[in-house]
């Protein structure tokens, strides 16, 4: 599937757009089966190791962290990313700006799974773009795998960036259906990986 998407992108760049997710990370790929899958499909260990290195060190870090989707007239815009809106990162000043803060980030980070206590602000922002989840309405955000962002955080992000909404993925909806919305219909989750990890039983 990955090679097919890249072939589409090569032959017709405008026909498919790919953003980086939390699994496009060297450590995540090693832990959650991608490395094992490559090793099972290539008999020579050196070939599998080379392919894994190229994909995780040279390809995945080049994928954009987010995309802006607009209508033809430019009257409707939304931000599409994998995790969520970065908030409460030490050193962060206000909502992340798409045209400023996001464009200046060095996305060429092979893995964000390092010791986050010693991570730079840039690494923390990238981590939360890939891992953050929305807090439930009426509940404060908390620090988990990523920093949860509240409804107010979503509204502030949309206001500062003049976006209608945020579309993200990363977590299967609680009803195990493919989509969910929250934060006053300003945050949408689209999760297309059916029966996640082979055990969840969710719909894509």
Coordinates of N, CA and C in Angstrom, one line a residue:
X1 N 0.8 -1.2 0.0 CA 0.0 0.0 0.0 C 0.9 1.2 0.0
X2 N 1.9 1.2 0.8 CA 2.8 2.4 0.9 C 3.4 2.7 -0.5
X3 N 3.9 1.7 -1.1 CA 4.6 1.9 -2.4 C 3.6 2.3 -3.5
X4 N 2.3 1.8 -3.4 CA 1.3 2.3 -4.3 C 1.0 3.7 -4.1
X5 N 0.9 4.2 -2.9 CA 0.6 5.6 -2.6 C 1.7 6.5 -3.1
X6 N 3.0 6.0 -2.9 CA 4.1 6.8 -3.4 C 4.2 6.8 -4.9
X7 N 3.8 5.7 -5.5 CA 3.7 5.7 -7.0 C 2.7 6.7 -7.5
X8 N 1.5 6.7 -6.9 CA 0.5 7.8 -7.3 C 1.1 9.2 -7.1
X9 N 1.8 9.4 -6.0 CA 2.3 10.7 -5.7 C 3.4 11.1 -6.7
X10 N 4.2 10.1 -7.2 CA 5.2 10.4 -8.1 C 4.6 10.7 -9.5
X11 N 3.6 9.9 -9.9 CA 3.0 10.1 -11.3 C 2.0 11.2 -11.4
X12 N 1.3 11.5 -10.3 CA 0.3 12.6 -10.3 C 0.3 13.2 -8.9
X13 N 1.2 14.1 -8.6 CA 1.4 14.7 -7.3 C 0.1 15.2 -6.7
X14 N -0.8 15.7 -7.5 CA -2.0 16.3 -6.9 C -3.1 15.3 -6.6
X15 N -2.9 14.0 -6.9 CA -4.0 13.1 -6.8 C -4.1 12.5 -5.4
X16 N -3.0 12.6 -4.6 CA -3.0 12.1 -3.2 C -2.1 12.9 -2.4
X17 N -2.5 13.1 -1.1 CA -1.8 13.9 -0.2 C -1.6 13.1 1.1
X18 N -0.4 13.0 1.6 CA -0.1 12.2 2.7 C 0.5 13.0 3.8
X19 N 0.0 12.9 5.0 CA 0.6 13.6 6.2 C 1.2 12.5 7.1
X20 N 2.1 12.9 7.9 CA 2.8 12.0 8.8 C 1.9 11.7 10.0
X21 N 2.0 10.4 10.5 CA 1.3 10.0 11.7 C 2.3 9.5 12.7
X22 N 1.7 9.1 13.9 CA 2.6 8.7 14.9 C 3.3 7.3 14.6
X23 N 2.8 6.6 13.6 CA 3.4 5.3 13.3 C 4.5 5.5 12.2
X24 N 4.6 6.7 11.6 CA 5.7 7.0 10.7 C 6.9 7.5 11.5
X25 N 7.4 6.6 12.3 CA 8.4 6.9 13.3 C 9.3 5.6 13.5
X26 N 10.6 5.8 13.6 CA 11.4 4.6 13.6 C 11.1 3.7 14.8
X27 N 11.0 4.3 16.0 CA 10.7 3.4 17.1 C 9.4 2.8 17.1
X28 N 8.4 3.5 16.6 CA 7.0 2.9 16.5 C 7.0 1.8 15.5
X29 N 7.7 2.0 14.4 CA 7.7 1.0 13.3 C 8.4 -0.3 13.9
X30 N 9.4 -0.1 14.7 CA 10.1 -1.3 15.3 C 9.3 -2.0 16.2
X31 N 8.4 -1.3 17.0 CA 7.7 -1.9 18.1 C 6.4 -2.5 17.6
X32 N 5.7 -1.9 16.6 CA 4.3 -2.3 16.3 C 4.2 -3.0 15.0
X33 N 5.2 -3.7 14.5 CA 5.1 -4.7 13.5 C 5.6 -4.3 12.1
X34 N 5.8 -3.1 11.8 CA 6.2 -2.7 10.4 C 7.6 -3.3 10.1
X35 N 8.5 -3.2 11.0 CA 9.8 -3.8 10.8 C 9.8 -5.3 10.6
X36 N 9.0 -6.0 11.4 CA 8.8 -7.4 11.3 C 8.2 -7.8 10.0
X37 N 7.2 -7.0 9.5 CA 6.6 -7.3 8.2 C 7.6 -7.2 7.1
X38 N 8.4 -6.2 7.1 CA 9.5 -6.0 6.1 C 10.4 -7.2 6.1
X39 N 10.8 -7.6 7.3 CA 11.7 -8.7 7.5 C 11.1 -10.0 7.0
X40 N 9.8 -10.2 7.1 CA 9.2 -11.4 6.7 C 9.0 -11.5 5.2
X41 N 9.1 -10.4 4.5 CA 8.9 -10.3 3.0 C 10.2 -10.3 2.2
X42 N 11.3 -10.1 2.9 CA 12.6 -10.0 2.2 C 13.5 -11.1 2.9
X43 N 13.9 -12.0 2.1 CA 14.7 -13.2 2.6 C 16.0 -12.7 3.1
X44 N 16.7 -11.8 2.4 CA 18.0 -11.4 2.8 C 17.9 -10.3 3.9
X45 N 18.4 -10.6 5.1 CA 18.3 -9.6 6.2 C 18.9 -8.2 5.8
X46 N 20.0 -8.2 5.0 CA 20.6 -6.9 4.6 C 19.6 -6.1 3.8
X47 N 18.9 -6.7 2.9 CA 17.9 -6.0 2.1 C 16.8 -5.4 3.0
X48 N 16.3 -6.2 3.9 CA 15.2 -5.8 4.8 C 15.7 -4.6 5.6
X49 N 16.9 -4.7 6.1 CA 17.4 -3.7 7.0 C 17.6 -2.4 6.2
X50 N 18.1 -2.5 5.0 CA 18.3 -1.3 4.2 C 17.0 -0.6 3.9
X51 N 16.0 -1.4 3.5 CA 14.7 -0.8 3.1 C 14.1 -0.2 4.4
X52 N 14.1 -0.8 5.5 CA 13.6 -0.2 6.7 C 14.3 1.1 7.1
X53 N 15.6 1.1 6.9 CA 16.4 2.3 7.2 C 16.0 3.5 6.3
X54 N 15.9 3.2 5.0 CA 15.5 4.2 4.0 C 14.2 4.8 4.3
X55 N 13.2 3.9 4.6 CA 11.8 4.4 4.8 C 11.7 5.2 6.1
X56 N 12.3 4.7 7.2 CA 12.2 5.4 8.5 C 13.1 6.6 8.7
X57 N 14.2 6.6 8.0 CA 15.2 7.7 8.2 C 15.2 8.7 7.1
X58 N 14.7 8.3 5.9 CA 14.8 9.2 4.7 C 13.4 9.6 4.1
X59 N 12.5 8.7 4.3 CA 11.1 9.0 3.7 C 10.2 9.6 4.7
X60 N 9.9 8.8 5.8 CA 8.9 9.3 6.8 C 9.2 10.7 7.3
X61 N 10.5 11.0 7.6 CA 10.7 12.4 8.2 C 10.4 13.5 7.2
X62 N 10.3 13.2 5.9 CA 10.0 14.2 4.9 C 8.5 14.5 4.8
X63 N 7.6 13.6 5.3 CA 6.2 13.8 5.2 C 5.8 15.0 5.9
X64 N 4.8 15.8 5.4 CA 4.3 16.9 6.1 C 3.6 16.6 7.4
X65 N 3.7 17.4 8.4 CA 3.0 17.2 9.7 C 1.6 17.6 9.6
X66 N 1.1 18.4 8.7 CA -0.2 18.8 8.6 C -0.5 19.3 7.2
X67 N -1.8 19.5 6.9 CA -2.2 20.1 5.6 C -3.4 21.0 5.8
X68 N -3.5 22.0 5.0 CA -4.6 22.9 5.0 C -5.5 22.6 3.7
X69 N -6.7 22.3 4.0 CA -7.6 22.0 2.9 C -8.7 23.1 2.8
X70 N -8.8 23.7 1.6 CA -9.7 24.8 1.4 C -10.6 24.6 0.2
X71 N -11.7 25.3 0.2 CA -12.6 25.2 -1.0 C -12.0 26.1 -2.1
X72 N -12.5 26.0 -3.3 CA -11.9 26.8 -4.4 C -11.9 28.3 -4.2
X73 N -12.9 28.8 -3.5 CA -13.0 30.2 -3.3 C -12.2 30.7 -2.1
X74 N -11.7 29.7 -1.3 CA -10.9 30.1 -0.2 C -11.7 30.6 1.0
X75 N -13.0 30.3 1.0 CA -13.9 30.8 2.1 C -14.0 29.7 3.2
X76 N -13.5 28.5 3.0 CA -13.6 27.5 4.0 C -12.3 26.8 4.0
X77 N -11.7 26.7 5.2 CA -10.4 26.1 5.4 C -10.4 25.2 6.6
X78 N -9.7 24.1 6.5 CA -9.6 23.2 7.7 C -8.2 22.7 7.8
X79 N -7.7 22.4 9.0 CA -6.4 21.8 9.2 C -6.5 20.3 9.3
X80 N -5.7 19.6 8.6 CA -5.8 18.1 8.7 C -4.4 17.7 9.3
X81 N -4.4 16.9 10.3 CA -3.2 16.4 10.9 C -3.5 15.0 11.6
X82 N -2.5 14.4 12.1 CA -2.8 13.0 12.6 C -3.2 13.1 14.1
X83 N -2.5 13.7 14.9 CA -2.7 13.7 16.4 C -3.7 14.9 16.8
X84 N -3.1 16.0 17.1 CA -4.0 17.1 17.5 C -3.2 18.4 17.7
X85 N -3.9 19.3 18.3 CA -3.4 20.7 18.5 C -2.4 20.7 19.7
X86 N -1.2 21.1 19.4 CA -0.2 21.1 20.5 C -0.5 22.2 21.6
X87 N -0.6 21.8 22.8 CA -0.9 22.7 23.9 C 0.0 22.4 25.1
X88 N 0.2 23.4 25.9 CA 0.9 23.2 27.2 C 2.3 22.6 27.1
X89 N 2.9 22.9 26.0 CA 4.3 22.5 25.9 C 5.2 23.5 26.5
X90 N 6.1 23.1 27.4 CA 7.0 24.1 28.1 C 7.7 25.0 27.1
X91 N 7.5 26.3 27.2 CA 8.1 27.3 26.3 C 7.1 27.7 25.2
X92 N 6.0 27.0 25.0 CA 5.0 27.4 24.0 C 4.3 28.7 24.4
X93 N 4.2 29.6 23.4 CA 3.5 30.8 23.7 C 2.2 30.9 22.8
X94 N 1.1 30.6 23.3 CA -0.1 30.7 22.6 C -0.4 29.6 21.6
X95 N -1.5 29.7 20.9 CA -1.8 28.6 19.9 C -0.8 28.5 18.8
X96 N -0.5 27.3 18.3 CA 0.4 27.1 17.2 C -0.2 27.8 16.0
X97 N 0.7 28.5 15.3 CA 0.2 29.1 14.0 C 0.7 28.3 12.8
X98 N -0.2 28.0 11.9 CA 0.1 27.2 10.8 C 1.1 27.8 9.8
X99 N 0.9 29.1 9.5 CA 1.8 29.8 8.6 C 3.1 30.2 9.2
X100 N 3.2 30.2 10.5 CA 4.4 30.6 11.2 C 5.1 29.5 11.9
X101 N 4.6 29.1 13.1 CA 5.2 28.1 13.9 C 5.4 26.8 13.2
X102 N 4.3 26.3 12.6 CA 4.3 25.0 11.9 C 5.3 25.0 10.7
X103 N 5.3 26.1 10.0 CA 6.2 26.1 8.8 C 7.7 26.1 9.2
X104 N 8.0 26.6 10.4 CA 9.4 26.7 10.9 C 9.8 25.5 11.6
X105 N 8.9 24.5 11.9 CA 9.4 23.3 12.6 C 10.3 22.5 11.7
X106 N 11.3 21.9 12.3 CA 12.1 20.9 11.6 C 11.4 19.6 11.7
X107 N 10.7 19.1 10.6 CA 10.0 17.9 10.7 C 10.9 16.7 10.4
X108 N 12.1 16.9 10.1 CA 13.0 15.8 9.7 C 13.6 15.1 11.0
X109 N 12.7 14.7 11.9 CA 13.0 14.0 13.1 C 12.7 12.5 12.9
X110 N 13.7 11.7 13.0 CA 13.5 10.3 12.7 C 12.5 9.6 13.7
X111 N 12.7 10.0 15.0 CA 11.8 9.5 16.0 C 11.5 10.5 17.1
X112 N 10.3 10.6 17.5 CA 9.9 11.5 18.6 C 9.8 10.7 19.9
X113 N 10.2 9.5 19.9 CA 10.0 8.6 21.1 C 11.2 8.7 22.0
X114 N 11.9 9.7 22.0 CA 13.1 9.9 22.9 C 12.6 10.3 24.3
X115 N 13.5 10.5 25.2 CA 13.1 11.0 26.5 C 12.5 12.4 26.5
X116 N 11.2 12.4 26.6 CA 10.5 13.7 26.4 C 10.8 14.7 27.5
X117 N 11.3 14.3 28.6 CA 11.7 15.2 29.7 C 12.9 16.1 29.2
X118 N 13.7 15.6 28.3 CA 14.8 16.4 27.8 C 14.6 16.9 26.4
X119 N 13.4 16.7 25.8 CA 13.1 17.1 24.5 C 13.0 18.6 24.4
X120 N 13.4 19.1 23.2 CA 13.3 20.6 22.9 C 11.8 20.9 22.7
X121 N 11.5 22.2 22.7 CA 10.2 22.7 22.4 C 9.7 22.2 21.0
X122 N 10.6 22.3 20.1 CA 10.3 21.8 18.7 C 9.9 20.3 18.7
X123 N 10.7 19.5 19.4 CA 10.4 18.1 19.4 C 9.0 17.8 20.1
X124 N 8.7 18.6 21.2 CA 7.5 18.4 21.9 C 6.3 18.8 21.0
X125 N 6.5 19.9 20.2 CA 5.4 20.3 19.3 C 5.1 19.2 18.3
X126 N 6.2 18.7 17.7 CA 6.1 17.6 16.7 C 5.4 16.4 17.3
X127 N 5.8 16.1 18.5 CA 5.2 14.9 19.2 C 3.7 15.1 19.4
X128 N 3.3 16.2 19.8 CA 1.9 16.4 20.0 C 1.1 16.5 18.7
X129 N 1.7 17.0 17.7 CA 1.0 17.0 16.4 C 0.7 15.6 15.9
X130 N 1.5 14.6 16.4 CA 1.4 13.2 16.0 C 0.6 12.4 17.0
X131 N 0.6 12.8 18.3 CA 0.1 12.0 19.4 C -1.1 12.6 20.2
X132 N -1.3 13.9 20.2 CA -2.3 14.5 21.1 C -3.7 14.1 20.7
X133 N -4.6 14.0 21.7 CA -6.0 13.6 21.5 C -6.9 14.7 22.2
X134 N -8.1 14.9 21.7 CA -9.0 15.9 22.3 C -9.5 15.5 23.6
X135 N -9.6 16.4 24.6 CA -10.3 16.2 25.8 C -11.8 16.1 25.6
X136 N -12.4 15.4 26.5 CA -13.9 15.3 26.4 C -14.5 16.6 26.7
X137 N -15.6 17.0 26.1 CA -16.2 18.3 26.4 C -16.5 18.5 27.9
X138 N -16.1 19.7 28.4 CA -16.3 20.0 29.8 C -15.3 19.5 30.7
X139 N -14.3 18.7 30.2 CA -13.2 18.2 31.0 C -11.9 18.9 30.7
X140 N -11.1 19.1 31.7 CA -9.8 19.7 31.4 C -8.9 18.8 30.7
X141 N -8.0 19.3 29.9 CA -7.0 18.4 29.3 C -6.0 17.9 30.3
X142 N -5.4 16.8 30.1 CA -4.4 16.2 31.0 C -3.2 15.7 30.2
X143 N -2.1 15.5 30.9 CA -0.9 15.0 30.2 C -0.9 13.5 30.2
X144 N -1.0 13.0 29.0 CA -1.0 11.5 28.8 C 0.1 11.2 27.9
X145 N -0.2 10.4 26.9 CA 0.8 10.1 25.8 C 1.2 11.4 25.1
X146 N 0.2 12.2 24.8 CA 0.3 13.5 24.3 C -0.5 14.4 25.2
X147 N -0.3 15.7 25.1 CA -1.1 16.7 25.9 C -2.5 16.8 25.3
X148 N -3.5 16.4 26.1 CA -4.9 16.6 25.6 C -5.2 18.1 25.4
X149 N -5.9 18.3 24.3 CA -6.4 19.7 24.0 C -7.9 19.8 24.2
X150 N -8.3 20.9 24.8 CA -9.7 21.1 25.2 C -10.4 21.8 24.1
X151 N -11.7 22.0 24.3 CA -12.6 22.7 23.3 C -12.1 24.1 23.2
X152 N -11.7 24.7 24.2 CA -11.2 26.1 24.1 C -9.9 26.1 23.3
X153 N -9.0 25.1 23.5 CA -7.8 25.1 22.7 C -8.1 24.9 21.2
X154 N -9.1 24.1 20.9 CA -9.5 24.0 19.5 C -10.0 25.3 18.9
X155 N -10.9 25.9 19.7 CA -11.4 27.2 19.3 C -10.4 28.3 19.1
X156 N -9.4 28.3 20.0 CA -8.3 29.3 19.9 C -7.4 29.0 18.7
X157 N -7.2 27.7 18.4 CA -6.4 27.3 17.3 C -7.1 27.8 16.0
X158 N -8.4 27.5 15.9 CA -9.1 27.8 14.7 C -9.2 29.3 14.5
X159 N -9.4 30.1 15.6 CA -9.5 31.5 15.5 C -8.2 32.1 15.0
X160 N -7.1 31.7 15.6 CA -5.8 32.3 15.3 C -5.4 32.0 13.8
X161 N -5.8 30.8 13.4 CA -5.4 30.4 12.0 C -6.5 30.5 11.0
X162 N -7.6 31.1 11.4 CA -8.8 31.3 10.5 C -9.2 30.0 9.8
X163 N -9.3 29.0 10.7 CA -9.8 27.7 10.2 C -11.2 27.4 10.7
X164 N -12.0 26.7 9.9 CA -13.3 26.3 10.3 C -13.3 25.1 11.3
X165 N -12.3 24.2 11.1 CA -12.2 23.1 12.0 C -10.9 22.4 11.9
X166 N -10.7 21.4 12.8 CA -9.5 20.5 12.8 C -10.0 19.1 12.5
X167 N -9.4 18.4 11.5 CA -9.7 17.0 11.2 C -8.4 16.2 11.5
X168 N -8.6 15.2 12.4 CA -7.5 14.4 12.8 C -7.9 12.9 12.9
X169 N -6.9 12.1 13.3 CA -7.2 10.6 13.3 C -6.7 10.1 14.6
X170 N -5.7 9.2 14.6 CA -5.0 8.7 15.8 C -5.7 7.8 16.8
X171 N -7.0 8.0 17.0 CA -7.7 7.2 18.0 C -9.1 6.7 17.5
X172 N -9.4 5.5 17.7 CA -10.8 5.0 17.3 C -11.8 5.7 18.1
X173 N -12.9 6.1 17.5 CA -14.0 6.7 18.3 C -14.6 5.7 19.3
X174 N -15.1 6.2 20.4 CA -15.6 5.4 21.5 C -16.7 4.4 21.0
X175 N -17.5 4.8 20.0 CA -18.6 4.0 19.5 C -18.1 3.0 18.5
X176 N -16.8 3.0 18.3 CA -16.1 2.1 17.3 C -16.5 2.3 15.9
X177 N -17.1 3.4 15.6 CA -17.4 3.8 14.2 C -16.3 4.6 13.6
X178 N -16.4 4.9 12.4 CA -15.2 5.5 11.7 C -15.0 6.9 12.0
X179 N -16.0 7.7 12.4 CA -15.9 9.1 12.6 C -16.5 9.5 13.9
X180 N -16.0 10.7 14.4 CA -16.6 11.3 15.6 C -16.3 12.8 15.5
X181 N -17.1 13.5 16.3 CA -16.9 15.0 16.3 C -17.1 15.4 17.7
X182 N -16.4 16.5 18.1 CA -16.5 17.1 19.4 C -16.1 18.5 19.3
X183 N -16.0 19.1 20.5 CA -15.6 20.5 20.6 C -16.5 21.5 19.8
X184 N -17.8 21.3 19.9 CA -18.7 22.2 19.2 C -18.6 22.0 17.7
X185 N -18.4 20.7 17.3 CA -18.2 20.4 15.9 C -17.1 21.2 15.2
X186 N -16.1 21.5 16.0 CA -14.9 22.1 15.4 C -13.7 21.1 15.3
X187 N -13.9 19.9 15.9 CA -12.8 18.9 15.9 C -13.5 17.6 15.4
X188 N -13.0 17.0 14.3 CA -13.5 15.8 13.8 C -12.4 14.7 13.8
X189 N -12.8 13.5 14.2 CA -11.8 12.4 14.1 C -12.3 11.5 13.0
X190 N -11.4 11.1 12.1 CA -11.6 10.2 11.1 C -10.6 9.0 11.2
X191 N -11.1 7.8 11.6 CA -10.3 6.7 11.9 C -10.6 5.6 11.0
X192 N -9.8 5.3 10.0 CA -10.1 4.3 8.9 C -9.5 3.0 9.1
X193 N -8.7 2.7 10.1 CA -8.1 1.4 10.3 C -9.1 0.5 11.0
X194 N -9.8 -0.3 10.3 CA -10.8 -1.2 10.9 C -10.1 -2.3 11.6
X195 N -10.8 -2.8 12.7 CA -10.3 -3.8 13.6 C -8.9 -3.6 14.0
X196 N -8.7 -2.4 14.6 CA -7.3 -1.9 14.9 C -6.5 -3.0 15.7
X197 N -5.3 -3.2 15.2 CA -4.4 -4.2 15.8 C -4.9 -5.6 15.8
X198 N -6.0 -5.8 15.0 CA -6.6 -7.1 14.9 C -7.4 -7.6 16.1
X199 N -7.7 -6.7 17.0 CA -8.4 -7.1 18.2 C -9.5 -6.1 18.6
X200 N -9.5 -4.9 18.1 CA -10.5 -3.9 18.7 C -11.9 -4.1 18.2
X201 N -12.0 -4.6 16.9 CA -13.4 -4.8 16.4 C -14.1 -3.5 15.9
X202 N -13.3 -2.5 15.8 CA -13.9 -1.2 15.3 C -14.1 -1.2 13.8
X203 N -15.0 -0.3 13.4 CA -15.3 -0.2 11.9 C -14.4 1.0 11.4
X204 N -14.0 0.8 10.1 CA -13.2 1.9 9.5 C -14.1 3.0 8.9

